[in-house]
GROMACS .gro file of C-alpha atoms in nm:
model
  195
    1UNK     CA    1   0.000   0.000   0.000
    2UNK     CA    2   0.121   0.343  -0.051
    3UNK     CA    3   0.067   0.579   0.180
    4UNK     CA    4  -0.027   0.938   0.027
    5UNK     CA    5   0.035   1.191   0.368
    6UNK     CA    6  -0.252   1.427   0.451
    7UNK     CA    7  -0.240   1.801   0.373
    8UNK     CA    8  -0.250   1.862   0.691
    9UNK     CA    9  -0.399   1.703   1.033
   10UNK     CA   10  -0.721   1.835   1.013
   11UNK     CA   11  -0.747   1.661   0.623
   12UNK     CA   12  -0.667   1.363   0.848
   13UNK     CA   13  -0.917   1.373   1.125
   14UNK     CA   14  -1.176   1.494   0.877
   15UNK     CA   15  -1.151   1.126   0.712
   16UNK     CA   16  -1.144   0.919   1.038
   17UNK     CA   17  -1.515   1.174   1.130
   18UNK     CA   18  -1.651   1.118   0.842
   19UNK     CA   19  -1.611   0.755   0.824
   20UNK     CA   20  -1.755   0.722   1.183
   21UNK     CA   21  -2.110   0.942   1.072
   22UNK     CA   22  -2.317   0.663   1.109
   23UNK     CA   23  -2.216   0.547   1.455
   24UNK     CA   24  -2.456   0.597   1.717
   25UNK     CA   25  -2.241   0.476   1.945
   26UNK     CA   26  -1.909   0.690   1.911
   27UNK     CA   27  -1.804   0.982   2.076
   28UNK     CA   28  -1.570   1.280   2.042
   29UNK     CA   29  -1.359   1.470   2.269
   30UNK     CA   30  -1.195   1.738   2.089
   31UNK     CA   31  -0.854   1.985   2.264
   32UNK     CA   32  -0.655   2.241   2.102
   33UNK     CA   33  -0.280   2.288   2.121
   34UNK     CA   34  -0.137   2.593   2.023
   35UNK     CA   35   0.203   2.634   1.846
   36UNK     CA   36   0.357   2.844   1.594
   37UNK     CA   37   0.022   3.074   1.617
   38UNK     CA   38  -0.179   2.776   1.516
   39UNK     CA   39  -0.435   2.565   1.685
   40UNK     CA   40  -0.378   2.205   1.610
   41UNK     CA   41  -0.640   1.942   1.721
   42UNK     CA   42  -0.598   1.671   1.966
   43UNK     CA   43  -0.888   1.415   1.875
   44UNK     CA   44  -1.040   1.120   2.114
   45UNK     CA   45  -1.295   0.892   1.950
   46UNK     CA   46  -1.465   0.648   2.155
   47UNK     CA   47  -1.635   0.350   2.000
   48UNK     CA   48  -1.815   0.082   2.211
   49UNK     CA   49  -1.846   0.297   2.544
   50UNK     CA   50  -2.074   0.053   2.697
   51UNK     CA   51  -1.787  -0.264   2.708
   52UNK     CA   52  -1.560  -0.339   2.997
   53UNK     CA   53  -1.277  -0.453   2.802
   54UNK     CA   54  -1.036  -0.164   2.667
   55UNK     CA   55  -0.818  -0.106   2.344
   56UNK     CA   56  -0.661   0.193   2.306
   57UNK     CA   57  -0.526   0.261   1.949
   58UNK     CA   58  -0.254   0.584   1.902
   59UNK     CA   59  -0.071   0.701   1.601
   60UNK     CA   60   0.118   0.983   1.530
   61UNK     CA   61   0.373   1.031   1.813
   62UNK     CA   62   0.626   1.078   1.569
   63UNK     CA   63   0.444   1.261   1.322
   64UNK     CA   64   0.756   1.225   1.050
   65UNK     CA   65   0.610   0.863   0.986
   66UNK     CA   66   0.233   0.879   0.870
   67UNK     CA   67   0.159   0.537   0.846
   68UNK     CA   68   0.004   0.500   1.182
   69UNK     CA   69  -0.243   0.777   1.085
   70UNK     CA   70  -0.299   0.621   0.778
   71UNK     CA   71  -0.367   0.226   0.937
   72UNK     CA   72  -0.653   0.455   1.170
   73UNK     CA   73  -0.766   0.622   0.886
   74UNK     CA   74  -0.830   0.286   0.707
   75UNK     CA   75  -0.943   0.105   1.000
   76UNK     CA   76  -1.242   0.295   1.017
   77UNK     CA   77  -1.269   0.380   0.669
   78UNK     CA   78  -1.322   0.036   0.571
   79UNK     CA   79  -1.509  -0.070   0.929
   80UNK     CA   80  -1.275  -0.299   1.057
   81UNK     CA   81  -1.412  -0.182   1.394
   82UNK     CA   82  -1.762  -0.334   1.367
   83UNK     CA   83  -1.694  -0.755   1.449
   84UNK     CA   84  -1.503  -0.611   1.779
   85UNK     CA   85  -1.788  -0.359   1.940
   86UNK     CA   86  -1.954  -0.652   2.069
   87UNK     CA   87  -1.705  -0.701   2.301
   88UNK     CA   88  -1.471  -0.420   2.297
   89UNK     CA   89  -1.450  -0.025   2.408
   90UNK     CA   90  -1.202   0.123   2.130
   91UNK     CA   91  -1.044   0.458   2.207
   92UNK     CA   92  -0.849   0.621   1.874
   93UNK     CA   93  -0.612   0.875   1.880
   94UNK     CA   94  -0.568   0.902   1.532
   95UNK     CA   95  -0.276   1.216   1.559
   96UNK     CA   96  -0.108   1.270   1.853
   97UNK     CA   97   0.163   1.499   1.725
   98UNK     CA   98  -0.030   1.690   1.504
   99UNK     CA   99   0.251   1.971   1.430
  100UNK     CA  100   0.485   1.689   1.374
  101UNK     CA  101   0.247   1.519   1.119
  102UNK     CA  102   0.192   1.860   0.896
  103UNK     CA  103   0.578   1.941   0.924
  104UNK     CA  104   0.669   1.545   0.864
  105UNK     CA  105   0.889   1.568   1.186
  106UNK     CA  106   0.949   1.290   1.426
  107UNK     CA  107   0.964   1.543   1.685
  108UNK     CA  108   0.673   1.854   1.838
  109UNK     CA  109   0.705   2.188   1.770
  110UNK     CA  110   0.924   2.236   2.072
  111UNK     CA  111   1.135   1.972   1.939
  112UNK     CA  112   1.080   1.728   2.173
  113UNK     CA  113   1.026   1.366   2.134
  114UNK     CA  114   0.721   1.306   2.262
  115UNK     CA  115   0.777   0.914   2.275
  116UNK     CA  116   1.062   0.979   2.562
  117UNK     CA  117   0.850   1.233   2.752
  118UNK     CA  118   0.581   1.005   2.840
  119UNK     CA  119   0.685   0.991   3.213
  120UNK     CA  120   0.760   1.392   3.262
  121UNK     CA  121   0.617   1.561   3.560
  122UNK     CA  122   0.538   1.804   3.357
  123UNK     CA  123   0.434   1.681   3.052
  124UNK     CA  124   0.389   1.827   2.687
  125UNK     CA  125   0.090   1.889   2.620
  126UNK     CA  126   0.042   1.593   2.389
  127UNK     CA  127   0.161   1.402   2.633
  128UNK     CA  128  -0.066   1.527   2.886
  129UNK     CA  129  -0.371   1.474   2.624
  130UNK     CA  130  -0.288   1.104   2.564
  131UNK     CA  131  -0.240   1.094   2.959
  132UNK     CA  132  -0.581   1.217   3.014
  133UNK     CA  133  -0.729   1.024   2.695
  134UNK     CA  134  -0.687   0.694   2.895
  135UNK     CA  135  -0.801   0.773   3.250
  136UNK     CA  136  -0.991   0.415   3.262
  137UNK     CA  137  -0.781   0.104   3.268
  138UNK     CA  138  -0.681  -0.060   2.951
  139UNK     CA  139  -0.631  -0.376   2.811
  140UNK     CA  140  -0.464  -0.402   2.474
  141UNK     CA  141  -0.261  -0.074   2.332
  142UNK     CA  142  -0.181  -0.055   2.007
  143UNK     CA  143   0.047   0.249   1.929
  144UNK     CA  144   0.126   0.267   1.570
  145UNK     CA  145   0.452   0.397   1.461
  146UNK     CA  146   0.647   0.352   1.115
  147UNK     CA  147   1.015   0.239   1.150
  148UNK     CA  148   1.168   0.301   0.799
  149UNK     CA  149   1.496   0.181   0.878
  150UNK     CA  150   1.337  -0.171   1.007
  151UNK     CA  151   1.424  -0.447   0.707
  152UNK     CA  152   1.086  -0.574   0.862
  153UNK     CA  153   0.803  -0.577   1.098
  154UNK     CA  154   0.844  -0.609   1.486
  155UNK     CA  155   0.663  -0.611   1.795
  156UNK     CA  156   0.784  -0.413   2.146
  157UNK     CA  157   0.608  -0.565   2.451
  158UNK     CA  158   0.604  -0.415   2.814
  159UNK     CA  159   0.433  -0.719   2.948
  160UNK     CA  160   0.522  -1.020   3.207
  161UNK     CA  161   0.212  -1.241   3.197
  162UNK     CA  162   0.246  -1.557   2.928
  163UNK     CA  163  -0.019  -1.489   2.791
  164UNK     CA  164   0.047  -1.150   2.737
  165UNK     CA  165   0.377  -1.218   2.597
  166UNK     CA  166   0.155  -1.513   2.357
  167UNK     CA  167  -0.015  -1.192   2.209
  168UNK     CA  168   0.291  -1.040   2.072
  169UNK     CA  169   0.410  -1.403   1.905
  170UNK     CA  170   0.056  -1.453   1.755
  171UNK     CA  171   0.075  -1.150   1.630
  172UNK     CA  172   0.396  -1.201   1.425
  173UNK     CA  173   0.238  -1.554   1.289
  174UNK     CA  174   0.006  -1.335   1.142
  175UNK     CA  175   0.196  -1.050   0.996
  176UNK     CA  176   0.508  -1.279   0.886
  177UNK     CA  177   0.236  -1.411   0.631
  178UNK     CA  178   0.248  -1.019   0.461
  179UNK     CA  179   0.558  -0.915   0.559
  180UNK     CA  180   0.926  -0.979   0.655
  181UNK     CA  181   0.974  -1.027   1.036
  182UNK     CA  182   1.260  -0.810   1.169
  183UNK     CA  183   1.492  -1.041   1.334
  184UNK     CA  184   1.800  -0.835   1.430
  185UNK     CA  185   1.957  -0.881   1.782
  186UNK     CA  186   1.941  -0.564   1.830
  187UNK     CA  187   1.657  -0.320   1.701
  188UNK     CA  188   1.592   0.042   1.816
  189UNK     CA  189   1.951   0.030   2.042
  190UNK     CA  190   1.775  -0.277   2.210
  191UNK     CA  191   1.830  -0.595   2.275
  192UNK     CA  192   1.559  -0.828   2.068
  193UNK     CA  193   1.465  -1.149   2.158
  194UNK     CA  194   1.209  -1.398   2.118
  195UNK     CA  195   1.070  -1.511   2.463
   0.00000   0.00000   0.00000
């Protein structure tokens, strides 16, 4: 698939709304962010309020790779949402560096990565968006990013259950069917492994 960037982020969010018009069921919370005397968006969609179990599902931290947006974009585009609402609350964040994403920078307008400041005291406000975005527990988080010097796809896990870890592996039996598995020792200046 090629991926064809947005004008700009609101081009993008205006596709993941307007694919969503005809569900009663999702919600929007909607923040500005001010920088370089513009006010970008910072966009929450709910879908599914009413389930106990949690996916959260974030692109756009590093707004140089707009892949993540673009996997959002077609996820709802195409309803890939709809077999899951039975059982599933889905939050989307389709853009959370929106500045980044117009500019095509991995980093904010401060020039910050905003994937290393998620544990600031005083966070970005990006950060502090996506911090207040997922106020309820969660149990599956799928954060999109696009790695463009990867010779093939990968999976980071910050889990310790088996079960959680069998998730990441059946994941990669899936994905190894479309594309080339990364299997480097080391990818990202970590150590990789398969547990």
């Amino acid at each position: 698939m090629v991926v064809s960037k947005a004008k700009d982020d609101s081009e993008l969010l205006v596709r993941v709304k307007s694919a969503l018009t005809s569900e009663r069921d999702a919600t929007e919370d909607l923040r500005g962010m001010s920088a370089d005397g513009k006010v970008y968006p910072l966009v929450k969609i709910v879908l599914g309020r009413k389930h106990l179990r949690t996916v959260l599902m974030a692109a756009g931290i590093h707004g140089g790779g707009p892949s993540g947006e673009e996997a959002i974009c077609e996820f709802v585009a195409r309803k890939r949402y709809v077999p899951f609402l039975e059982d599933w609350r889905i939050t989307l964040l389709p853009c959370l560096n929106p500045w980044g994403y117009e500019h095509g920078s991995r980093e904010n307008h401060r020039r910050k990565d905003l994937n290393r400041e998620s544990n600031s005291k005083d966070p970005l406000p990006e950060v502090a968006f996506a911090q207040w975005a997922v106020h309820h527990p969660l149990h599956l988080i799928l954060d999109f990013h696009e790695d463009s010097g990867s010779p093939g796809y990968y999976v980071h896990q910050c889990v310790e259950s088996e079960q959680e870890k069998e998730a990441g592996h059946v994941t990669l039996e899936h994905v190894v069917t479309s594309m080339p598995i990364n299997t480097n020792a080391e990818i990202d200046g970590r150590p990789a492994r398969k547990e």
